[in-house]
mmCIF file of C-alpha atoms and ligand atoms in Angstrom:
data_model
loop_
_atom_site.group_PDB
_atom_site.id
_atom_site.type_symbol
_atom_site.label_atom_id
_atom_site.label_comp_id
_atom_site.label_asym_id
_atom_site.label_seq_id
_atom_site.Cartn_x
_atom_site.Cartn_y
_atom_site.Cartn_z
ATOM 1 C CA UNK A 1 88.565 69.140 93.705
ATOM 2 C CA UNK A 2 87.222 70.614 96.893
ATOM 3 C CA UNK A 3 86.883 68.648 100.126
ATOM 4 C CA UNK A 4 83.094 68.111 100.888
ATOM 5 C CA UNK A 5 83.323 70.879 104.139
ATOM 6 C CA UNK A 6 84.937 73.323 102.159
ATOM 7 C CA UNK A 7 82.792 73.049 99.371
ATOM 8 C CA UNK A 8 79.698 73.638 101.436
ATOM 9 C CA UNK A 9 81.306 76.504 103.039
ATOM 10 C CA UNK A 10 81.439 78.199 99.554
ATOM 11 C CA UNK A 11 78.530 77.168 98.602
ATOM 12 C CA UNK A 12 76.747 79.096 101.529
ATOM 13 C CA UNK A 13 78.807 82.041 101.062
ATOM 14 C CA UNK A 14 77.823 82.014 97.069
ATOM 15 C CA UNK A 15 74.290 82.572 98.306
ATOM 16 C CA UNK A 16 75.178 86.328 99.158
ATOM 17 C CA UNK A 17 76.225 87.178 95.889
ATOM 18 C CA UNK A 18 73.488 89.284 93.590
ATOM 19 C CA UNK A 19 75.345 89.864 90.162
ATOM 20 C CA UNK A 20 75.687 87.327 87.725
ATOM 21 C CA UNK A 21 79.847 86.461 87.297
ATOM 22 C CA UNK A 22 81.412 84.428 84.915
ATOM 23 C CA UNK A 23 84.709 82.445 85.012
ATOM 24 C CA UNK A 24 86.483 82.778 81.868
ATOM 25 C CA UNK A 25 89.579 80.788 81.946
ATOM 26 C CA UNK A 26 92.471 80.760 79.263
ATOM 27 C CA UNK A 27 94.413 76.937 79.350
ATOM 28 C CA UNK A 28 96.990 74.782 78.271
ATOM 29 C CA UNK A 29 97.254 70.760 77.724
ATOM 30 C CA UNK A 30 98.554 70.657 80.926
ATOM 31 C CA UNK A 31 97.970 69.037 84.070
ATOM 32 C CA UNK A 32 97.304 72.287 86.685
ATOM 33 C CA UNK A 33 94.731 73.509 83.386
ATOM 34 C CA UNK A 34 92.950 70.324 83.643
ATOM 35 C CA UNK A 35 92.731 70.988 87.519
ATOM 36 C CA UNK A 36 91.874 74.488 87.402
ATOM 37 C CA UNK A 37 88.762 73.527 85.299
ATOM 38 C CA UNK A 38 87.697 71.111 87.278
ATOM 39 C CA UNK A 39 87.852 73.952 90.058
ATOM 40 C CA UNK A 40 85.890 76.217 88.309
ATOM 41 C CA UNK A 41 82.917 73.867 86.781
ATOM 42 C CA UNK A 42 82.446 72.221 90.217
ATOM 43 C CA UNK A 43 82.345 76.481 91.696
ATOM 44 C CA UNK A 44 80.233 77.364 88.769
ATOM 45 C CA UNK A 45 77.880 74.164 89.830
ATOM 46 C CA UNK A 46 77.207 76.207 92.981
ATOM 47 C CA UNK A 47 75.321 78.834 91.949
ATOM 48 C CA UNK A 48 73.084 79.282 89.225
ATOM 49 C CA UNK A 49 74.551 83.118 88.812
ATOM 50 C CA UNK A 50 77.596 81.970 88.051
ATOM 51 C CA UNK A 51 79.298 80.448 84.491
ATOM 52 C CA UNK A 52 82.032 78.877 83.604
ATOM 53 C CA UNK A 53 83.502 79.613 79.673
ATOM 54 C CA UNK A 54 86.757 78.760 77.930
ATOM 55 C CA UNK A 55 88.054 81.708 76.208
ATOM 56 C CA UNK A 56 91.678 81.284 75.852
ATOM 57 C CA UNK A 57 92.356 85.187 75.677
ATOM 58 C CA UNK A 58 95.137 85.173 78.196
ATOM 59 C CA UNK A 59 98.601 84.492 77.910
ATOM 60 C CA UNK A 60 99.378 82.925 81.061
ATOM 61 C CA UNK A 61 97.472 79.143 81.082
ATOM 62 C CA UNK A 62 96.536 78.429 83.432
ATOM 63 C CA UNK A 63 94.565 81.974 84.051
ATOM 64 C CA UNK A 64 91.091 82.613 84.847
ATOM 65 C CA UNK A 65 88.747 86.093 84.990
ATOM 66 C CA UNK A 66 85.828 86.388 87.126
ATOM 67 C CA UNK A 67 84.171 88.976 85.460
ATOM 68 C CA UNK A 68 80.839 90.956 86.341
ATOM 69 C CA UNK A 69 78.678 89.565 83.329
ATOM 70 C CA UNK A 70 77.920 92.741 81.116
ATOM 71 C CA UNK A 71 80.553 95.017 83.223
ATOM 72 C CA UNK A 72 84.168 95.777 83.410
ATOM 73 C CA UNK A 73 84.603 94.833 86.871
ATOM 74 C CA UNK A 74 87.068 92.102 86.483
ATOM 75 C CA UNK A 75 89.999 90.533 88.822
ATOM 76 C CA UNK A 76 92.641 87.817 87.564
ATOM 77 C CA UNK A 77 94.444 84.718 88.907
ATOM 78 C CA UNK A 78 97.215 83.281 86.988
ATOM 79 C CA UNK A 79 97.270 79.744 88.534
ATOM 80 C CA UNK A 80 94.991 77.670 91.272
ATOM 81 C CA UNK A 81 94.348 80.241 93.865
ATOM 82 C CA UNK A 82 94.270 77.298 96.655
ATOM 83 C CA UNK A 83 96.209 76.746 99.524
ATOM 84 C CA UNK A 84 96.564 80.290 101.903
ATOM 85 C CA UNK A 85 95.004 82.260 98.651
ATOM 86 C CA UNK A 86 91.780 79.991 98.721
ATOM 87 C CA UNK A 87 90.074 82.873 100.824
ATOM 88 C CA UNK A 88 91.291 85.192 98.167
ATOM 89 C CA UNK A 89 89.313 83.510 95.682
ATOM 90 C CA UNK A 90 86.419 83.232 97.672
ATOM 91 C CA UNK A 91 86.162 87.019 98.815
ATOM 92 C CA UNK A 92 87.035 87.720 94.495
ATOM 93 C CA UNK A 93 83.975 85.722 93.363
ATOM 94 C CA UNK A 94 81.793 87.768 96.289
ATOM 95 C CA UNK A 95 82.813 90.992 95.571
ATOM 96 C CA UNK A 96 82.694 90.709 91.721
ATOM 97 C CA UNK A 97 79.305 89.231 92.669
ATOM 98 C CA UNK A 98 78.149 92.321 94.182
ATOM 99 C CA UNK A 99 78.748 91.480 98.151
ATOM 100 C CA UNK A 100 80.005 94.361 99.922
ATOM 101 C CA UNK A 101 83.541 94.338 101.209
ATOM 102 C CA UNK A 102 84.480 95.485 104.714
ATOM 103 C CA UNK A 103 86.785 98.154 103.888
ATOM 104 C CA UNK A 104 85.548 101.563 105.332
ATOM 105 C CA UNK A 105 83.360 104.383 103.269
ATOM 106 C CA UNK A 106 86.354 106.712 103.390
ATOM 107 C CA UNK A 107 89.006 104.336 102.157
ATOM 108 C CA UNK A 108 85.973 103.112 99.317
ATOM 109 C CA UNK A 109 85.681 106.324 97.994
ATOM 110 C CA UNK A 110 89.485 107.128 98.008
ATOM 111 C CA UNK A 111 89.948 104.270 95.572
ATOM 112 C CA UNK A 112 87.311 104.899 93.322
ATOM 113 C CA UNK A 113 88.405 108.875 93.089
ATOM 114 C CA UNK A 114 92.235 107.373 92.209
ATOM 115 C CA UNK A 115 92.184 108.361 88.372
ATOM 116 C CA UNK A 116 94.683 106.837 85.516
ATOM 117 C CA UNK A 117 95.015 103.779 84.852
ATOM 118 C CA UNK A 118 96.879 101.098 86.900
ATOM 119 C CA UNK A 119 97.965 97.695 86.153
ATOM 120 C CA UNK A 120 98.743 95.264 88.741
ATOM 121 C CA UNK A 121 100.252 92.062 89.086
ATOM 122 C CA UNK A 122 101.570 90.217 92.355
ATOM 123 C CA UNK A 123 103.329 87.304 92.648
ATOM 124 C CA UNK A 124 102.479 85.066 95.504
ATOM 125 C CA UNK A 125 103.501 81.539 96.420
ATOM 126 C CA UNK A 126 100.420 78.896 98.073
ATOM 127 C CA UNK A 127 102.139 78.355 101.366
ATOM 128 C CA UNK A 128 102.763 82.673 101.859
ATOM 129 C CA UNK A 129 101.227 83.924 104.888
ATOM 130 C CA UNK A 130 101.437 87.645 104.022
ATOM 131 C CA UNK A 131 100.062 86.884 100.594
ATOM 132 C CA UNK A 132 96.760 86.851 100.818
ATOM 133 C CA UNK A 133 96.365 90.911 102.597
ATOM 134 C CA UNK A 134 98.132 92.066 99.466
ATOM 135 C CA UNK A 135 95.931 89.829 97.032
ATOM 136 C CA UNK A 136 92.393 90.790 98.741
ATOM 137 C CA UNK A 137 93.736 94.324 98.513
ATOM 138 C CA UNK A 138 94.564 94.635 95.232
ATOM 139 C CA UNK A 139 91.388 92.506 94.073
ATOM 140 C CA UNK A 140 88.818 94.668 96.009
ATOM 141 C CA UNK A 141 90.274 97.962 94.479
ATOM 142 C CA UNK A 142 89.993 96.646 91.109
ATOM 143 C CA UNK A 143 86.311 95.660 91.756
ATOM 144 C CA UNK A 144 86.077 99.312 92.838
ATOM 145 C CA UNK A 145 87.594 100.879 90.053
ATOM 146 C CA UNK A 146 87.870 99.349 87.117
ATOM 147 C CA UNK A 147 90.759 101.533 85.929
ATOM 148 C CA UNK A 148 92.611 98.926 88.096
ATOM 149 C CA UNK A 149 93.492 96.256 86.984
ATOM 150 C CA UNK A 150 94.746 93.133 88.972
ATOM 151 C CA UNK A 151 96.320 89.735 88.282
ATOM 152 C CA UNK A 152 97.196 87.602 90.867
ATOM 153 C CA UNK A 153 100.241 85.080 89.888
ATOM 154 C CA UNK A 154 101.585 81.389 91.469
ATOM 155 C CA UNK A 155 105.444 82.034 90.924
ATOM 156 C CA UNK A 156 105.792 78.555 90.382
ATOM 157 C CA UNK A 157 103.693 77.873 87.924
ATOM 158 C CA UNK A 158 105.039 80.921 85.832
ATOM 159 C CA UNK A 159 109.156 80.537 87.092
ATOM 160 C CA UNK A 160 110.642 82.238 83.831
ATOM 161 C CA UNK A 161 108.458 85.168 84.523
ATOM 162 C CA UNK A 162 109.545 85.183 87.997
ATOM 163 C CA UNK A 163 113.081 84.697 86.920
ATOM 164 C CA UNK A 164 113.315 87.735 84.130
ATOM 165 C CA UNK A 165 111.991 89.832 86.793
ATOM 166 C CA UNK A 166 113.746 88.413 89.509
ATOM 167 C CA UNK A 167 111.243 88.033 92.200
ATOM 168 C CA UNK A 168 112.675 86.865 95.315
ATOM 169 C CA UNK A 169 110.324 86.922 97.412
ATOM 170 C CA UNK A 170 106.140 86.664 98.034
ATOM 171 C CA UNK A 171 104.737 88.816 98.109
ATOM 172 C CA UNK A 172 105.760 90.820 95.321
ATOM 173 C CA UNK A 173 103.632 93.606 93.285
ATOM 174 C CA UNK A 174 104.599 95.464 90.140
ATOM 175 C CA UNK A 175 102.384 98.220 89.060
ATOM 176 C CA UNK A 176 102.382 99.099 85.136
ATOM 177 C CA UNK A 177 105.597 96.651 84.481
ATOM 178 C CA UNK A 178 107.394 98.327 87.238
ATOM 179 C CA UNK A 179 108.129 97.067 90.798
ATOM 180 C CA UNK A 180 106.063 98.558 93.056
ATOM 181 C CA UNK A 181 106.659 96.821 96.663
ATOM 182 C CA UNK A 182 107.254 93.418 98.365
ATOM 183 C CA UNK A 183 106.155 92.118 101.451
ATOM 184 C CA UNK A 184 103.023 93.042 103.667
ATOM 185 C CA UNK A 185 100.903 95.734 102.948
ATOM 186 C CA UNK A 186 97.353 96.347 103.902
ATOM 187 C CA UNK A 187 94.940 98.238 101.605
ATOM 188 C CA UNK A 188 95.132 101.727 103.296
ATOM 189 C CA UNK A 189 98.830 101.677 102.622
ATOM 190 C CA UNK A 190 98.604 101.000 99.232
ATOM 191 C CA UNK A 191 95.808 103.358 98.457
ATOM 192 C CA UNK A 192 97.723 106.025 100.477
ATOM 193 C CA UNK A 193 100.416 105.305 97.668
ATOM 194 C CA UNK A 194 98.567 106.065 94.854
ATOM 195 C CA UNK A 195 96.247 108.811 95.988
ATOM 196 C CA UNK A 196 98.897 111.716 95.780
ATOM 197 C CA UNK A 197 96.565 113.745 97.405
ATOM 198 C CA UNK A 198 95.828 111.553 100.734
ATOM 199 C CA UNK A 199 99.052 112.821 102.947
ATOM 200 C CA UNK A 200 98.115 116.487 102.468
ATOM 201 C CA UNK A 201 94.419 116.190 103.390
ATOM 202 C CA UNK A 202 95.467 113.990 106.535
ATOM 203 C CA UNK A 203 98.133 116.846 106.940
ATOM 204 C CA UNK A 204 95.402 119.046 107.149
ATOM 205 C CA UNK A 205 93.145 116.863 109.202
ATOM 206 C CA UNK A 206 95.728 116.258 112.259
ATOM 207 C CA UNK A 207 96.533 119.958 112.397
ATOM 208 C CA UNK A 208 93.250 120.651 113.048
ATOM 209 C CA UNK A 209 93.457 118.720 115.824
ATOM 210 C CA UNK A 210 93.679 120.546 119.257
ATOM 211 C CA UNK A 211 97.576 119.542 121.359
ATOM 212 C CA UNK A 212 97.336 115.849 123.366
ATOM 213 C CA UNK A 213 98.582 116.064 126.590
ATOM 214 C CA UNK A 214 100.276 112.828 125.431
ATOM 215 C CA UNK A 215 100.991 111.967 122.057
ATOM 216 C CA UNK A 216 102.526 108.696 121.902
ATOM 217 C CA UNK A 217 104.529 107.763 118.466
ATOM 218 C CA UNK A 218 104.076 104.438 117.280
ATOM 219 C CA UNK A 219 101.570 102.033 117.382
ATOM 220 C CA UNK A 220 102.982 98.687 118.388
ATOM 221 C CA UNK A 221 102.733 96.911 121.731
ATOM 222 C CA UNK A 222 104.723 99.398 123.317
ATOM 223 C CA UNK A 223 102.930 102.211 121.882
ATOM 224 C CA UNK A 224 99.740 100.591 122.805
ATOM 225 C CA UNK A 225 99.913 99.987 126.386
ATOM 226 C CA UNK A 226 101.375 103.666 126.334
ATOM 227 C CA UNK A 227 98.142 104.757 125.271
ATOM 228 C CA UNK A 228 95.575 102.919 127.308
ATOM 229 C CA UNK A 229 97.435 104.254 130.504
ATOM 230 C CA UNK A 230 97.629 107.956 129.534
ATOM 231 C CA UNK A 231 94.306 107.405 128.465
ATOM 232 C CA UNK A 232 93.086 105.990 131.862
ATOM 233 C CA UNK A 233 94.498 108.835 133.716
ATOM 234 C CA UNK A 234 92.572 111.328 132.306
ATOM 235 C CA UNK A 235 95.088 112.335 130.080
ATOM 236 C CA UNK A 236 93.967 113.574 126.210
ATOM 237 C CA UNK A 237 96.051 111.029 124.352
ATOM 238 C CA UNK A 238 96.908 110.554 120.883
ATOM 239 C CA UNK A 239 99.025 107.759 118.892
ATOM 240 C CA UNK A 240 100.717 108.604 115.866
ATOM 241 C CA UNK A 241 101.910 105.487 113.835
ATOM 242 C CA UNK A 242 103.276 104.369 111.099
ATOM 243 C CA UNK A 243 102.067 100.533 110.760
ATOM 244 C CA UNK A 244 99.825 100.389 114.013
ATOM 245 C CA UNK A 245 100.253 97.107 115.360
ATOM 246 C CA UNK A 246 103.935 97.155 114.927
ATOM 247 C CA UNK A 247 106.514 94.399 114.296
ATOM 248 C CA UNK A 248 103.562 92.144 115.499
ATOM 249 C CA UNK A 249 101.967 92.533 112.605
ATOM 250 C CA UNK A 250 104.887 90.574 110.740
ATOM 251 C CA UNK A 251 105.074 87.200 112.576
ATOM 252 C CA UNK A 252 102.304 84.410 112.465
ATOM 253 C CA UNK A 253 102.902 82.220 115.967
ATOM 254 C CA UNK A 254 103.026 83.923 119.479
ATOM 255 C CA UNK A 255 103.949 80.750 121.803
ATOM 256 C CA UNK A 256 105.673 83.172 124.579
ATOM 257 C CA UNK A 257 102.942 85.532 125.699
ATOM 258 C CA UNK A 258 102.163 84.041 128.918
ATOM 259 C CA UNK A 259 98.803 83.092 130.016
ATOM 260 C CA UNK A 260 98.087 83.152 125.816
ATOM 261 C CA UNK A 261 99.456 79.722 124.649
ATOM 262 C CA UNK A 262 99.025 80.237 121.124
ATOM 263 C CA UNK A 263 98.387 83.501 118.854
ATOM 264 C CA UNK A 264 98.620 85.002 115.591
ATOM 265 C CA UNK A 265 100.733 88.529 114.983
ATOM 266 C CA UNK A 266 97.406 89.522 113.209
ATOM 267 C CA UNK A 267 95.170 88.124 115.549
ATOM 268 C CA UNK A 268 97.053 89.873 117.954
ATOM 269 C CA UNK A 269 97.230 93.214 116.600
ATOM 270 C CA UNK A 270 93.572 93.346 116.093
ATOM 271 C CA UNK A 271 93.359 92.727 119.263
ATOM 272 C CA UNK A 272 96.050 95.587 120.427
ATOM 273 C CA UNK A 273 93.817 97.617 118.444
ATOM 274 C CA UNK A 274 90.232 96.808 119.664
ATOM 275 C CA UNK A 275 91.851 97.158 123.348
ATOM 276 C CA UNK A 276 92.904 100.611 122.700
ATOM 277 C CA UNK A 277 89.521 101.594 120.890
ATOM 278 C CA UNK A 278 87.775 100.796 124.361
ATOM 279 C CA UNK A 279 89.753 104.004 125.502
ATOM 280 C CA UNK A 280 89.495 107.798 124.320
ATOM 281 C CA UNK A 281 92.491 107.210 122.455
ATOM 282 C CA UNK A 282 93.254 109.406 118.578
ATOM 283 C CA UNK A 283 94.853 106.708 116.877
ATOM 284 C CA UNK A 284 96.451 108.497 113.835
ATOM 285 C CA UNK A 285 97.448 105.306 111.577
ATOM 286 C CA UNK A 286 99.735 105.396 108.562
ATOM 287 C CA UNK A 287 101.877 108.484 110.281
ATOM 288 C CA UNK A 288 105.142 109.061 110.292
ATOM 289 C CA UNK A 289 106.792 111.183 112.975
ATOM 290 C CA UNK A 290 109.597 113.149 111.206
ATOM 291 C CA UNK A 291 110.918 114.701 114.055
ATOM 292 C CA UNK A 292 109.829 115.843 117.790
ATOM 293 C CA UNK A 293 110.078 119.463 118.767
ATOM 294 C CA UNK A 294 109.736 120.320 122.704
ATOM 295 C CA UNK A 295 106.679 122.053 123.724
ATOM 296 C CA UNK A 296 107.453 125.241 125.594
ATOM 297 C CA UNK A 297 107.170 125.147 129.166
HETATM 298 C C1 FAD B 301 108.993 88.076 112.402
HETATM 299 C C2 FAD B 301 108.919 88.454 113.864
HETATM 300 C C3 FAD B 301 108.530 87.499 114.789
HETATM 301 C C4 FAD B 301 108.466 87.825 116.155
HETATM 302 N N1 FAD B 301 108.040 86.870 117.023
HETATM 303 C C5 FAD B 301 107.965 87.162 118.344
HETATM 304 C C6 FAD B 301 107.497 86.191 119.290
HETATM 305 O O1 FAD B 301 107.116 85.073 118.914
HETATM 306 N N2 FAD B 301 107.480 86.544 120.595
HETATM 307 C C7 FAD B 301 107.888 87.784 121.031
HETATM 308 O O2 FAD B 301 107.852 88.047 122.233
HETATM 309 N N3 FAD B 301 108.305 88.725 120.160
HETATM 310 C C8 FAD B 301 108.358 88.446 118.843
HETATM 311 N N4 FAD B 301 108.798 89.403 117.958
HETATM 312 C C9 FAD B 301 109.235 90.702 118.481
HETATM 313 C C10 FAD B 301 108.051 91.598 118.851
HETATM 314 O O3 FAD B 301 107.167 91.710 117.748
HETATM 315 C C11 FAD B 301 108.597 92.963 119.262
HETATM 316 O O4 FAD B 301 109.423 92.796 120.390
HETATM 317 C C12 FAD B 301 107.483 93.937 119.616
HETATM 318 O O5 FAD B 301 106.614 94.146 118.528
HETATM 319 C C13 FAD B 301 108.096 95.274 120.057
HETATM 320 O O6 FAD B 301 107.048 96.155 120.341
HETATM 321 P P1 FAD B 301 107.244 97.719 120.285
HETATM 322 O O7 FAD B 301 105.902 98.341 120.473
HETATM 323 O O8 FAD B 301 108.339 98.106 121.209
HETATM 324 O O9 FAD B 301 107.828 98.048 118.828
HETATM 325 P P2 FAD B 301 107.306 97.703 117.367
HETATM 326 O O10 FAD B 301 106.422 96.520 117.348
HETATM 327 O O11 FAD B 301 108.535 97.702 116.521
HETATM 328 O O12 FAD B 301 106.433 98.970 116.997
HETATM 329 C C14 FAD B 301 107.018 100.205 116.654
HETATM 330 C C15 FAD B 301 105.906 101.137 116.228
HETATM 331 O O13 FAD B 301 106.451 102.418 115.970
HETATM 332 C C16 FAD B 301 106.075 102.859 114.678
HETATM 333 N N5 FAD B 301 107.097 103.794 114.222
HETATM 334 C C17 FAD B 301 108.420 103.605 114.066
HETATM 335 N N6 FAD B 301 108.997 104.754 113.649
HETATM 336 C C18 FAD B 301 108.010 105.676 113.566
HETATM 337 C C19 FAD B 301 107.965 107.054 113.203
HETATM 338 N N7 FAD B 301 109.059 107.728 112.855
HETATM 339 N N8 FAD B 301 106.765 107.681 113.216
HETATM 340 C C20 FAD B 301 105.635 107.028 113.568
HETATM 341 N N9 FAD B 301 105.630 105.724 113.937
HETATM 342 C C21 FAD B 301 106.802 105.069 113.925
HETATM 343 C C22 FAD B 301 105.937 101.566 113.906
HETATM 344 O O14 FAD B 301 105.176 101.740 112.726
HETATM 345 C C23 FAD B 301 105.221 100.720 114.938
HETATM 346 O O15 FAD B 301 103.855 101.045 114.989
HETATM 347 C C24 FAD B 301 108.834 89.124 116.603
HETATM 348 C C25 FAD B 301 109.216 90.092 115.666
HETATM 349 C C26 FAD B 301 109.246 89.780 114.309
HETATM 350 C C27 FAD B 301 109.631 90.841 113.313
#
């Protein structure tokens, strides 16, 4: 099922993780079932903390679980999580395995604090490019807490689902039945969401804060070259932003930024961001400016 080079790949990644997992996958007579266990015997054939078991306790065939053997740490994908979601699979089997993710401490413990109980399921397509940010997202908090819950769905191999609940575009996340959002959205934005108490503590946090000579609002090219120049003069510079990295952050291929012949928005926010983090710059992220009052003088 896997090409010999990406096979290896997750084989060597598999190495890292410590928790035994099993694959528990719920299937159909039909043709993507007979593929998807293929898929997960010859993954399951990687590493000997990993299993492979029928249970056919799902609904949607074909589905899988990768469950933390003995735990409820669980995430879902409804379908063959191949194509641009193949990563998502590979970080899902890692972190229900016990690998670390990168996410930072404060943004960890934000999502295990979220209390109730939440039940996620996106729809993504194989050939989405801002699929996979939402997927990892919602995957890694449900490894975190499992009052989370998470299944990740191929619209076209489930098209009456996506039909009833007219989903018209991928990405495209419904939280407890109800839509939630579509589109792009990276983990601290959906956390922010749900943890009612985030904006007031950041509230809190930014007030604290003693006055920028320049506070620049937004974060996108712009906003970022605004920065690193106030910044280089001396000046104590802030940025508040709402999505830092702007409408970059939205587009895959940069052909047209001379002397760059080829970039990613991604690639190139990261890089928008790194650039200003060389610089005593207070990037305030996931900030909206409501309005601007003059300063006296
Ligand atoms: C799909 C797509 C593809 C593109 N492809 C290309 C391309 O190939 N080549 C090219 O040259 N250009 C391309 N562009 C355009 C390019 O991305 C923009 O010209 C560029 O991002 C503009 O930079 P900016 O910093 O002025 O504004 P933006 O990138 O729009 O950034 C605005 C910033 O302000 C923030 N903001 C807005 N309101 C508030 C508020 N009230 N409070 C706080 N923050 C706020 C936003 O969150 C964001 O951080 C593309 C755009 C899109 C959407």
């Amino acid at each position: 099922m896997l090409d010999a080079a990406l096979a290896n790949q997750l084989k060597t990644l598999l190495a890292n993780i410590t928790f035994p997992i099993e694959l528990a996958a719920s299937l159909d007579d039909g043709k993507k079932s007979a593929e998807l266990v293929e898929l997960l015997t010859e993954i399951a054939s990687f590493s000997d903390k990993i299993t492979y078991v029928r249970t056919d306790d799902d609904e949607r065939r074909p589905s899988f679980a990768i469950t933390r053997v003995g735990t409820d740490v669980s995430v879902r994908f409804a379908g063959l999580p191949m194509g641009h979601e193949f990563t998502s699979l590979a970080l899902a089997l890692l972190q229900v395995g016990g690998h670390p993710s990168k996410a930072s401490e404060e943004t960890i413990e934000q999502i295990r604090n979220l209390e109730g109980e939440y039940r996620f399921e996106t729809y993504f397509s194989l050939s989405c490019q801002n699929c996979p940010d939402v997927v990892q997202a919602l995957n890694l908090m449900s490894v975190i807490n499992p009052n989370i819950r998470h299944v990740a769905i191929d619209g076209a191999l489930f098209p009456d689902e996506v039909e009833a609940r007219q989903v018209m575009a991928v990405p495209n996340v419904f939280l407890n039945g109800e839509p939630f959002e579509q589109g792009r959205m990276t983990l601290e934005q959906i956390v922010n969401r749900l943890d009612s108490g985030a904006a007031a503590r950041e509230a809190d946090k930014i007030n604290a804060k003693s006055p920028f000579d320049v506070l620049v609002i937004g974060g996108g090219p712009a906003g970022a070259a605004a920065s690193i120049y106030a910044s280089r003069k001396g000046l104590r510079t802030g940025v508040a932003a709402e999505r830092f990295g702007g409408q970059v952050l939205d587009t895959m291929s940069i052909e047209n930024f001379i002397s760059v012949q080829h970039t990613e928005g991604p690639k190139l926010a990261a890089a928008l961001e790194a650039h200003v983090a060389d610089y005593d710059v207070d990037v305030m992220n996931l900030q909206k400016a409501a309005k601007i009052i003059g300063g006296e003088g």
